[in-house]
Amino acid sequence: MPELPSDPTARRALLIEAFADGPLCGNGAAVVELQEAASPEWMQALAGSLKQSETAFLWLNPRQQWCIRWFTPTCEVPLCGHATLAATLALQHWNLVPVGDELRLASRSGGLAVRVDPQVTGAASLVLPSEPLIHEQAPSYLRQVLDSDVLGYWRSNLGYRVVLVDSALILRELRGVSERLEGADRQGLVVMQAGSSAELFGQTCDYQLRFFAPGLGIEEDPVTGSAHALVAPWWADALGKSTLHGWQPSARCGGMRCELQEGYRVRLSGLGHVLWSGSVATGPPGHVPGDWSVCSQD
């Protein structure tokens, strides 16, 4: 068979299963390396074709800072934990960052500190901002959707809603949630409960959660770093711990270690597995010189 002609506009790409102990679990994220900033329309179109819950785009700006943006198949999101973990491991896979050194990625949500673990193969960490949970009255329909008593309900400035359910609910067996969510819950609902039999980094997990966001084009996100960063301070206060292990019993389960930092920030540590490595050939990507300015390291 003759070889296909090469495309000079092709860009390196990986698919990494993040917050996973091994292949075929965790949360898949595509990572695409750009030569410079690209138009949002082109990035959105490529994310729609790759069909991962998030696709991360990386490029060096004129200041030689790595910039990152994230797109679901239908929209851009301001922050994404698992795709940032995947991007960190991708930079290491491409030998673009030294193992063990902390790097600060510039994003539309500010600077994000990331690091490849020098002691655990395939592990990396990132620091995400958290937000206080603001208590509210739970919508009455949730009791029927979740088939559980609702022990607490909160909103956050991140846009996610959080609901605490009784431990009697078998969280991994919860079905048909996304299509029945209403109102603001559709933009991101974290369903969490105390305890888990899962182990991570040699520790039994302290809590577990699932995350549904049909309003973002994601029926269910398998393992969600931003959700764990959001609820980790609440669990730390409830359990009297500064380091916790959280599990996400989705169909592609996974989890992470959460360490509280100063300034209402959380360091998330997890494992990633490279599922495929190659390139994407889409033709000219519609570069927008100067578009790097939408990213910040502050």
XYZ file of C-alpha atoms in Angstrom, residues 3-248:
246
model
C 2.213 5.791 1.949
C -0.164 8.676 2.496
C 1.342 12.078 1.686
C 2.641 13.943 4.732
C 0.942 17.162 5.831
C 3.339 19.990 6.730
C 0.619 21.578 8.875
C 0.231 18.471 11.074
C 0.568 19.043 14.813
C 1.751 16.596 17.469
C -1.080 15.142 19.538
C -1.641 12.613 22.300
C -4.614 11.010 23.953
C -3.900 10.548 27.653
C -6.199 8.805 30.112
C -5.815 11.003 33.182
C -6.333 10.168 36.847
C -6.214 6.497 35.833
C -4.277 3.573 37.288
C -3.803 2.022 33.856
C -5.202 1.800 30.331
C -8.892 2.008 29.434
C -9.995 3.856 32.566
C -9.810 7.399 33.905
C -10.704 10.486 31.903
C -9.450 10.772 28.343
C -8.062 14.093 27.161
C -6.546 14.939 23.816
C -3.526 17.252 23.922
C -2.459 19.179 20.812
C 0.815 21.111 20.518
C 0.596 24.326 18.485
C 3.381 26.466 17.069
C 1.523 29.608 18.122
C -1.935 30.665 19.248
C -4.803 29.502 17.046
C -8.283 30.837 16.480
C -10.953 29.649 18.945
C -13.094 28.525 16.007
C -10.371 26.169 14.757
C -9.680 24.781 18.233
C -13.393 24.240 18.797
C -13.787 22.437 15.480
C -10.863 20.124 16.238
C -12.178 19.403 19.745
C -15.511 18.507 18.172
C -13.791 16.015 15.879
C -11.674 14.461 18.647
C -14.796 14.009 20.816
C -13.038 13.836 24.174
C -14.634 15.425 27.214
C -11.856 18.027 26.858
C -9.101 18.773 24.383
C -6.153 20.847 25.626
C -4.151 23.097 23.317
C -0.577 24.085 24.238
C 1.723 26.693 22.719
C 4.623 28.937 23.680
C 3.764 32.644 23.661
C 6.273 35.360 22.695
C 7.389 35.481 26.334
C 8.333 31.777 26.124
C 5.544 30.806 28.539
C 3.474 27.706 27.898
C -0.182 28.648 27.381
C -3.146 26.311 27.646
C -6.818 26.432 26.624
C -9.479 23.729 26.958
C -12.457 22.866 24.759
C -15.224 20.313 25.167
C -16.833 19.024 21.933
C -19.260 21.963 22.095
C -17.686 24.869 24.002
C -14.594 26.357 25.624
C -14.294 25.923 29.400
C -12.372 28.236 31.761
C -10.668 25.455 33.700
C -10.129 21.694 33.405
C -8.148 19.552 35.821
C -7.763 16.246 34.008
C -6.788 17.863 30.700
C -4.187 19.966 32.544
C -2.733 16.794 34.091
C -2.714 15.263 30.606
C -1.037 18.353 29.148
C 1.681 18.207 31.808
C 2.400 14.567 31.001
C 2.336 15.378 27.271
C 5.033 18.037 27.701
C 7.151 15.477 29.535
C 6.413 12.829 26.859
C 7.671 15.273 24.201
C 10.759 16.091 26.347
C 9.736 19.731 26.592
C 9.866 20.034 30.401
C 12.253 18.521 32.965
C 10.865 15.940 35.379
C 10.470 17.273 38.915
C 10.626 20.993 38.073
C 7.502 23.058 38.723
C 6.121 24.794 35.646
C 3.506 27.525 35.498
C 1.017 27.247 32.644
C -0.645 30.483 31.568
C -4.411 30.157 31.158
C -7.545 32.258 30.975
C -8.074 31.408 34.657
C -4.584 32.563 35.668
C -1.351 30.704 36.237
C -1.517 26.983 37.004
C 1.392 25.309 38.803
C 2.123 21.813 37.430
C 4.871 19.244 37.986
C 5.827 15.795 36.724
C 6.489 13.466 39.658
C 10.178 12.418 39.657
C 9.514 9.329 41.805
C 6.317 7.790 40.406
C 6.303 6.922 36.697
C 3.325 8.408 34.896
C 2.320 10.652 37.790
C 1.979 14.420 37.835
C 0.326 17.108 39.905
C -1.348 20.452 39.385
C -2.630 23.178 41.666
C -6.182 24.351 41.017
C -8.122 27.180 42.644
C -11.076 26.221 44.787
C -14.182 28.152 45.804
C -16.255 28.297 48.985
C -19.462 26.288 48.799
C -22.547 28.458 49.316
C -25.393 26.581 50.972
C -28.813 26.670 49.299
C -32.123 24.883 49.486
C -31.971 21.795 47.280
C -34.376 21.689 44.312
C -37.213 19.344 45.216
C -36.885 17.270 42.021
C -33.387 16.008 42.961
C -34.684 13.578 45.567
C -36.439 11.595 42.842
C -33.617 11.904 40.275
C -30.992 10.624 42.719
C -33.254 8.172 44.565
C -31.625 9.306 47.803
C -32.103 11.666 50.698
C -30.340 14.963 49.999
C -28.151 15.820 52.990
C -26.862 19.132 51.636
C -26.873 21.288 48.531
C -24.527 24.114 47.536
C -23.692 26.415 44.641
C -20.265 27.837 43.807
C -18.767 30.704 41.841
C -17.219 28.060 39.582
C -20.743 27.437 38.312
C -21.058 23.890 39.651
C -23.779 22.765 42.038
C -22.880 20.207 44.706
C -25.211 17.724 46.394
C -24.363 15.448 49.323
C -26.247 12.150 49.333
C -26.734 9.438 51.899
C -24.070 6.718 52.083
C -26.794 4.108 51.587
C -26.898 5.079 47.881
C -24.625 2.891 45.736
C -23.119 5.775 43.804
C -21.577 3.706 41.001
C -25.018 2.308 40.139
C -26.647 5.712 39.690
C -28.183 5.934 36.212
C -30.129 8.370 34.033
C -29.135 11.551 35.848
C -28.046 13.932 33.075
C -31.219 13.810 31.018
C -33.325 14.653 34.079
C -31.311 17.600 35.400
C -32.974 21.000 35.369
C -31.908 24.645 35.456
C -28.463 25.534 36.824
C -27.778 21.892 37.721
C -27.261 21.195 34.016
C -24.052 23.299 33.989
C -22.374 20.906 36.388
C -23.717 18.818 39.259
C -21.327 17.121 41.682
C -23.012 14.220 43.494
C -20.833 13.246 46.466
C -20.904 10.972 49.482
C -18.622 9.943 52.329
C -16.339 6.920 52.127
C -15.171 4.558 49.417
C -13.610 1.104 49.285
C -11.269 2.192 46.472
C -7.550 2.619 47.130
C -5.258 5.211 45.609
C -1.537 5.761 46.238
C -1.802 3.061 48.900
C -4.595 4.856 50.786
C -8.305 4.108 51.131
C -10.302 6.953 49.608
C -12.080 9.358 51.958
C -15.001 10.285 49.718
C -16.368 9.690 46.243
C -18.298 11.695 43.688
C -19.763 11.680 40.201
C -20.084 14.664 37.888
C -22.809 15.420 35.337
C -22.743 18.442 32.989
C -25.155 18.117 30.043
C -25.194 21.907 29.691
C -21.494 21.722 28.749
C -22.053 18.893 26.285
C -20.839 16.268 28.792
C -23.407 13.695 29.879
C -20.974 12.484 32.545
C -17.330 13.369 33.049
C -15.422 10.224 34.117
C -12.904 11.802 36.537
C -13.114 15.543 37.195
C -10.196 17.439 38.716
C -12.060 20.740 39.075
C -14.877 19.001 40.963
C -12.459 17.382 43.430
C -10.630 20.695 43.907
C -13.975 22.329 44.643
C -15.154 19.866 47.302
C -11.791 18.910 48.880
C -11.799 21.863 51.357
C -15.296 20.900 52.501
C -14.226 17.293 53.112
C -11.014 18.458 54.804
C -13.070 20.483 57.248
C -15.595 17.681 57.779
C -12.921 15.014 58.335
C -10.229 17.127 60.003
C -7.591 16.290 57.357
C -5.437 18.390 55.037
C -4.682 15.557 52.602
C -7.516 13.478 51.178
C -8.021 10.837 48.536
C -11.085 11.141 46.338
C -12.589 8.530 44.018
C -14.939 8.833 41.063
